[in-house]
Amino acid sequence: MAEHLANRRYLLHESLLLLGVSLFLLLGGTTGGLVDQGRLIFLGGLLSAVAVAWIIAGQDAPTPLGLPLVGWIIVYALATALSSDPRRSLSQMGLMAVSIFLFALFADLAARGWQAELVVKVLLVVGAILNGMGWLEFGLWYSAWIGAGGGWSPASYRPASANMVAAFLNLTLLLALARLLLARSRSSQILTGLLALSSLALLYLTSSRAGWMGSAAGIFCLGVLLLRRSPGLPRAAWTWLRCQPLAAGVLITLVLAGLIVAGALVYRQALHPSHASSIFAARSEFWGPAWQAFLSSPLTGTGPFTFASAYLAANSVPPRFLFVHSHGTPLNLLAEMGLLGAAALGWLVFAAASTLWRVLSKAQAADWGVAAGAAACLVALGVQGFFDCFHTEPITLWAFVIVLGAALGSPQAKTALYRAKWFSLRRPLWAGLLAGVVWLEIWLTAPLYQGVRFADQGDWTQALPALQEAYRRDPASTIASQQAGLAASLLAGQENVGGLEKVALARQYFEQAARLDPAWAFNLANLGALQLAEGNAPGALRSFERAVRAAPGCAPCWLNLGAAAESLDDTTAARAAYRQALTLQPSWVEAYFWRSTPLRRESAAIWRAAHPAIPPATLAGLEAQAQANSSRMAPLVRLASATLAAGDEAQAAKWLARAVLAYSDEPADLLDLRWTQAELAARQGRLEQAIELGESAVNGQLAQGVNGAGSFGALYYAPLAFRRPAMAQEIVPQLTLIRLDDTWGSRLEILIGWARQAGKPELAEKWRVELLHAIPDYPIK
C-alpha cells in the first residue's frame, strides 16, 4: 500500500513538474513570450503561486553556491544602479532574479527528496516538444524546396534565432546522452537515443558554428567523466579490438567513413549565406563595440542589457539591423558589468564546477547521470558562450539552472536545526518579493500594451491616452515616450484632430525619447521632422545632424537633413546631404522628389553625371549570377523577372519557387518577389491573384519601416532592446520618405490596369489617386 501511494505521489510530482516547467519555459523563455501581455500575466500568476507555496512549506536546505550567489547579486545590483539606462537594466535584473529563483527552488526540491532524474526527464520532454516543432518547420520547408528543384541539400535553410536554438539543442543532446549512459530499460535507451540523434541533426541544420563547438566540448566532457567513473573501459575496448580483428577493421572503416561524410556535410553547412568567412570575422562587428563599452566604464560596465546602445554607437542602424548582445559572453559581461561582473561570474562558475565535481565523486547511478549532464551542459554552454549570449532569450539559461539546481541539491544538507518553521528566517520570503516585482512590472506596462493594441487597430484617439498613461506610470521608459510620440504624430496627420497642438505634443515626447536614448537615429529623425512641421527649421537641422551622426548610413536621415538645410536656404549643406542620400540609395534618383525643386533637380543631375547608368544584364548574365548565388533571393528574382519578360512563363515559375525559399537580408527583396509573382499570375490569367499580390507589394513599398521598403512592422528596437511591445509604425508621418520611385510608379500603373481589366473601377481609382499623390507629374489618366 505504501509503495502504491509512493508511486502515485511520484506520478503527481512528474505531472506537475512537466506542466509547470513546460509552460514556464515555452511561454516565457523567448522574447516573443516576454513581450506578450497574456503570457506575462500567466507567468506572473504561476510564479506567484509557486512562491506562496514555497514560503508556506519553508526552505528545507541551504541554497547551494550561497556566498558566490550573494556576491553575484550584489555586483548585479551595483551595475544596475550605475547603468547608463537603469530602467532597462532593472528589467534585465528581474530576469536574472527569476533564474536564481528557479535554481534555488529546484535545489530545495531535490533536498526534499524529489528525484533529480525526474527534473531531467521533464526537461527532455520539453526538448522533445521543441525537436518536434523544429522538424515540422524543416519538413514543410524542405518539401517545398524539393518541389522547386532545389536539390537534396538544404543549403539555404536556417531556423530563426539559430544560435539560441542551438544552445537549447545542446542542452537536450547532452542531458539525453548522460541519461543514455545509465539507462537500463530498452525503451528508455531507444527513446533517449532517438532524442539525442534528433537534437544532433537539428544542430547541424542550425548552421551554428559556435553551437557545434559547444556540442563537441560537451560530448568530450561526458567522455572524460565516463572514463573517470569506469576506468576499465579503455582496456576492455582494446582487448575486444585485439580479439576481433575483422569486426574491429569494419568498425574503424565505418567510423572513418562516417567522419569524412560528416566533415563534408558540416563544411557545406558552414558555408551558409548568412555567415561571414570565419566565426571570428562574423563577430568582429560586435566585439569592437563591446570592448569600447568596457573601456568607457571598466569597473561596473555600462549596465546590464545595454549593449544595444554600444552597438548603435559603433554601427549605422539602419542600414544594419540592431543587435542586443555582443555574440560572446565574456566581452558582453565586461561591457555591461565590467571587471566586477566578470570576477563575480567567474567566482560563481568556479564554485558551480567545483561543487559538481564533488557531487560526481560521491553520486551513484541516476544522480551521477544528472550531475554529469549538468557538467557537460556547463562546458558546452561555456564554449558556445565565447561566441554567443543566452540572456536575451532566457529559455536555455532557465533550463540549465533548473538542472544545475537539481544536481546540486543534496538531501544530506538538511539538519534538524535548519528545518523551516512558520516564523523562521529560513522561509524564502525573497521569492514573494520577486513575485511582487513581477506584478509591479506588469502594472507599469499595462497601458503600454493597451495603447499598442489600439494603435495596431488604427484607433489613434484611444491609443494616445493609453500611451500617455504608460508614460505617466513609467517616465524613465524610452519606449513609453517613443510610442506616445508616435501616436500623437499620427493623430496630427489626420484631418480635424488638433494639427499643430498634436505635433507639439509629439515633439515633447520625442525630446524625452532622444534624451533617454540618443543612439537610436530615429528618435532624433522623428524629432527633427516634428520640429520642421512646427516651423522650427534650425532645431530640425540640429536634430537631423545628430541623426546622421548616430547612423551615417541612414538614407532617409540624410534626405531630411537636406530638406531642412534647403528650407533655410543653405544650398551648400543641402547639396552635400542630397548627394549622400543618393549615394546610399541610388534607386531614389528616379523619383518625383528630385523634380520638385530647382535645387533638387540640380543635385540629381550632378549625381547622375558622376554615376553613369550601368547597362542591364543579359538573360545569360543573370542566369550566371543566379547559379553563382543559388541560395540568395535577389539574383533568383531578377532572373525570374527577365525570364518572364522573355516569354518563358514555366521557367520563370521555377525560378520564383526557388526564390521563395532562398535567403535574403534585404527586406525590399520580398517586395520584388511578390511583384514578379503578380506579373506571372497576370500572364497566366489569374487576375484576382495578380491584383492581390500586386497590392501587397505596393503596400509594402508605401508603408516603410526603419530599414526601408518591406520592413514595416518588422520591429527590432522596442521588442529586442527593451523587451517592450511597440506599434508597427516606427516613423512619424511628418518625416519625408521616398515611397515610390518611377519604377514603382510604372508597377502601380500596371496594377491600375489589372483592376480596370477585372472590372474594379473603384479600386483602380483608389490606386490612381495614390499614384498621383506620390508622383504628381506621372503621365496617367
JSON list of N, CA, C and O in Angstrom, two decimals, residues 287-297 310 314:
[
{"chain": "A", "resi": 287, "resn": "TRP", "atom": "N", "xyz": [32.28, 42.56, -31.23]},
{"chain": "A", "resi": 287, "resn": "TRP", "atom": "CA", "xyz": [33.30, 42.58, -30.19]},
{"chain": "A", "resi": 287, "resn": "TRP", "atom": "C", "xyz": [33.93, 43.97, -30.04]},
{"chain": "A", "resi": 287, "resn": "TRP", "atom": "O", "xyz": [34.28, 44.38, -28.94]},
{"chain": "A", "resi": 288, "resn": "GLY", "atom": "N", "xyz": [34.08, 44.69, -31.15]},
{"chain": "A", "resi": 288, "resn": "GLY", "atom": "CA", "xyz": [34.65, 46.03, -31.07]},
{"chain": "A", "resi": 288, "resn": "GLY", "atom": "C", "xyz": [33.81, 46.97, -30.21]},
{"chain": "A", "resi": 288, "resn": "GLY", "atom": "O", "xyz": [34.33, 47.60, -29.27]},
{"chain": "A", "resi": 289, "resn": "PRO", "atom": "N", "xyz": [32.50, 47.09, -30.47]},
{"chain": "A", "resi": 289, "resn": "PRO", "atom": "CA", "xyz": [31.66, 47.94, -29.61]},
{"chain": "A", "resi": 289, "resn": "PRO", "atom": "C", "xyz": [31.65, 47.49, -28.14]},
{"chain": "A", "resi": 289, "resn": "PRO", "atom": "O", "xyz": [31.61, 48.34, -27.24]},
{"chain": "A", "resi": 290, "resn": "ALA", "atom": "N", "xyz": [31.68, 46.17, -27.92]},
{"chain": "A", "resi": 290, "resn": "ALA", "atom": "CA", "xyz": [31.70, 45.69, -26.54]},
{"chain": "A", "resi": 290, "resn": "ALA", "atom": "C", "xyz": [32.97, 46.13, -25.83]},
{"chain": "A", "resi": 290, "resn": "ALA", "atom": "O", "xyz": [32.93, 46.56, -24.66]},
{"chain": "A", "resi": 291, "resn": "TRP", "atom": "N", "xyz": [34.09, 46.05, -26.53]},
{"chain": "A", "resi": 291, "resn": "TRP", "atom": "CA", "xyz": [35.36, 46.46, -25.92]},
{"chain": "A", "resi": 291, "resn": "TRP", "atom": "C", "xyz": [35.36, 47.97, -25.62]},
{"chain": "A", "resi": 291, "resn": "TRP", "atom": "O", "xyz": [35.81, 48.40, -24.56]},
{"chain": "A", "resi": 292, "resn": "GLN", "atom": "N", "xyz": [34.82, 48.76, -26.54]},
{"chain": "A", "resi": 292, "resn": "GLN", "atom": "CA", "xyz": [34.74, 50.20, -26.31]},
{"chain": "A", "resi": 292, "resn": "GLN", "atom": "C", "xyz": [33.82, 50.52, -25.14]},
{"chain": "A", "resi": 292, "resn": "GLN", "atom": "O", "xyz": [34.10, 51.44, -24.36]},
{"chain": "A", "resi": 293, "resn": "ALA", "atom": "N", "xyz": [32.73, 49.79, -25.01]},
{"chain": "A", "resi": 293, "resn": "ALA", "atom": "CA", "xyz": [31.83, 50.00, -23.87]},
{"chain": "A", "resi": 293, "resn": "ALA", "atom": "C", "xyz": [32.53, 49.66, -22.56]},
{"chain": "A", "resi": 293, "resn": "ALA", "atom": "O", "xyz": [32.38, 50.37, -21.55]},
{"chain": "A", "resi": 294, "resn": "PHE", "atom": "N", "xyz": [33.33, 48.58, -22.56]},
{"chain": "A", "resi": 294, "resn": "PHE", "atom": "CA", "xyz": [34.10, 48.22, -21.36]},
{"chain": "A", "resi": 294, "resn": "PHE", "atom": "C", "xyz": [35.09, 49.32, -21.01]},
{"chain": "A", "resi": 294, "resn": "PHE", "atom": "O", "xyz": [35.21, 49.72, -19.84]},
{"chain": "A", "resi": 295, "resn": "LEU", "atom": "N", "xyz": [35.79, 49.84, -22.00]},
{"chain": "A", "resi": 295, "resn": "LEU", "atom": "CA", "xyz": [36.77, 50.89, -21.73]},
{"chain": "A", "resi": 295, "resn": "LEU", "atom": "C", "xyz": [36.11, 52.16, -21.19]},
{"chain": "A", "resi": 295, "resn": "LEU", "atom": "O", "xyz": [36.73, 52.90, -20.42]},
{"chain": "A", "resi": 296, "resn": "SER", "atom": "N", "xyz": [34.86, 52.38, -21.58]},
{"chain": "A", "resi": 296, "resn": "SER", "atom": "CA", "xyz": [34.17, 53.59, -21.09]},
{"chain": "A", "resi": 296, "resn": "SER", "atom": "C", "xyz": [33.80, 53.48, -19.61]},
{"chain": "A", "resi": 296, "resn": "SER", "atom": "O", "xyz": [33.63, 54.50, -18.94]},
{"chain": "A", "resi": 297, "resn": "SER", "atom": "N", "xyz": [33.68, 52.26, -19.10]},
{"chain": "A", "resi": 297, "resn": "SER", "atom": "CA", "xyz": [33.34, 52.07, -17.68]},
{"chain": "A", "resi": 297, "resn": "SER", "atom": "C", "xyz": [33.88, 50.71, -17.25]},
{"chain": "A", "resi": 297, "resn": "SER", "atom": "O", "xyz": [33.14, 49.74, -17.11]},
{"chain": "A", "resi": 310, "resn": "ALA", "atom": "N", "xyz": [25.63, 50.43, -27.17]},
{"chain": "A", "resi": 310, "resn": "ALA", "atom": "CA", "xyz": [27.02, 50.41, -27.63]},
{"chain": "A", "resi": 310, "resn": "ALA", "atom": "C", "xyz": [27.09, 50.01, -29.10]},
{"chain": "A", "resi": 310, "resn": "ALA", "atom": "O", "xyz": [27.89, 50.57, -29.87]},
{"chain": "A", "resi": 314, "resn": "ALA", "atom": "N", "xyz": [28.40, 52.38, -32.46]},
{"chain": "A", "resi": 314, "resn": "ALA", "atom": "CA", "xyz": [29.53, 51.97, -33.30]},
{"chain": "A", "resi": 314, "resn": "ALA", "atom": "C", "xyz": [29.12, 51.59, -34.72]},
{"chain": "A", "resi": 314, "resn": "ALA", "atom": "O", "xyz": [29.97, 51.46, -35.59]}
]
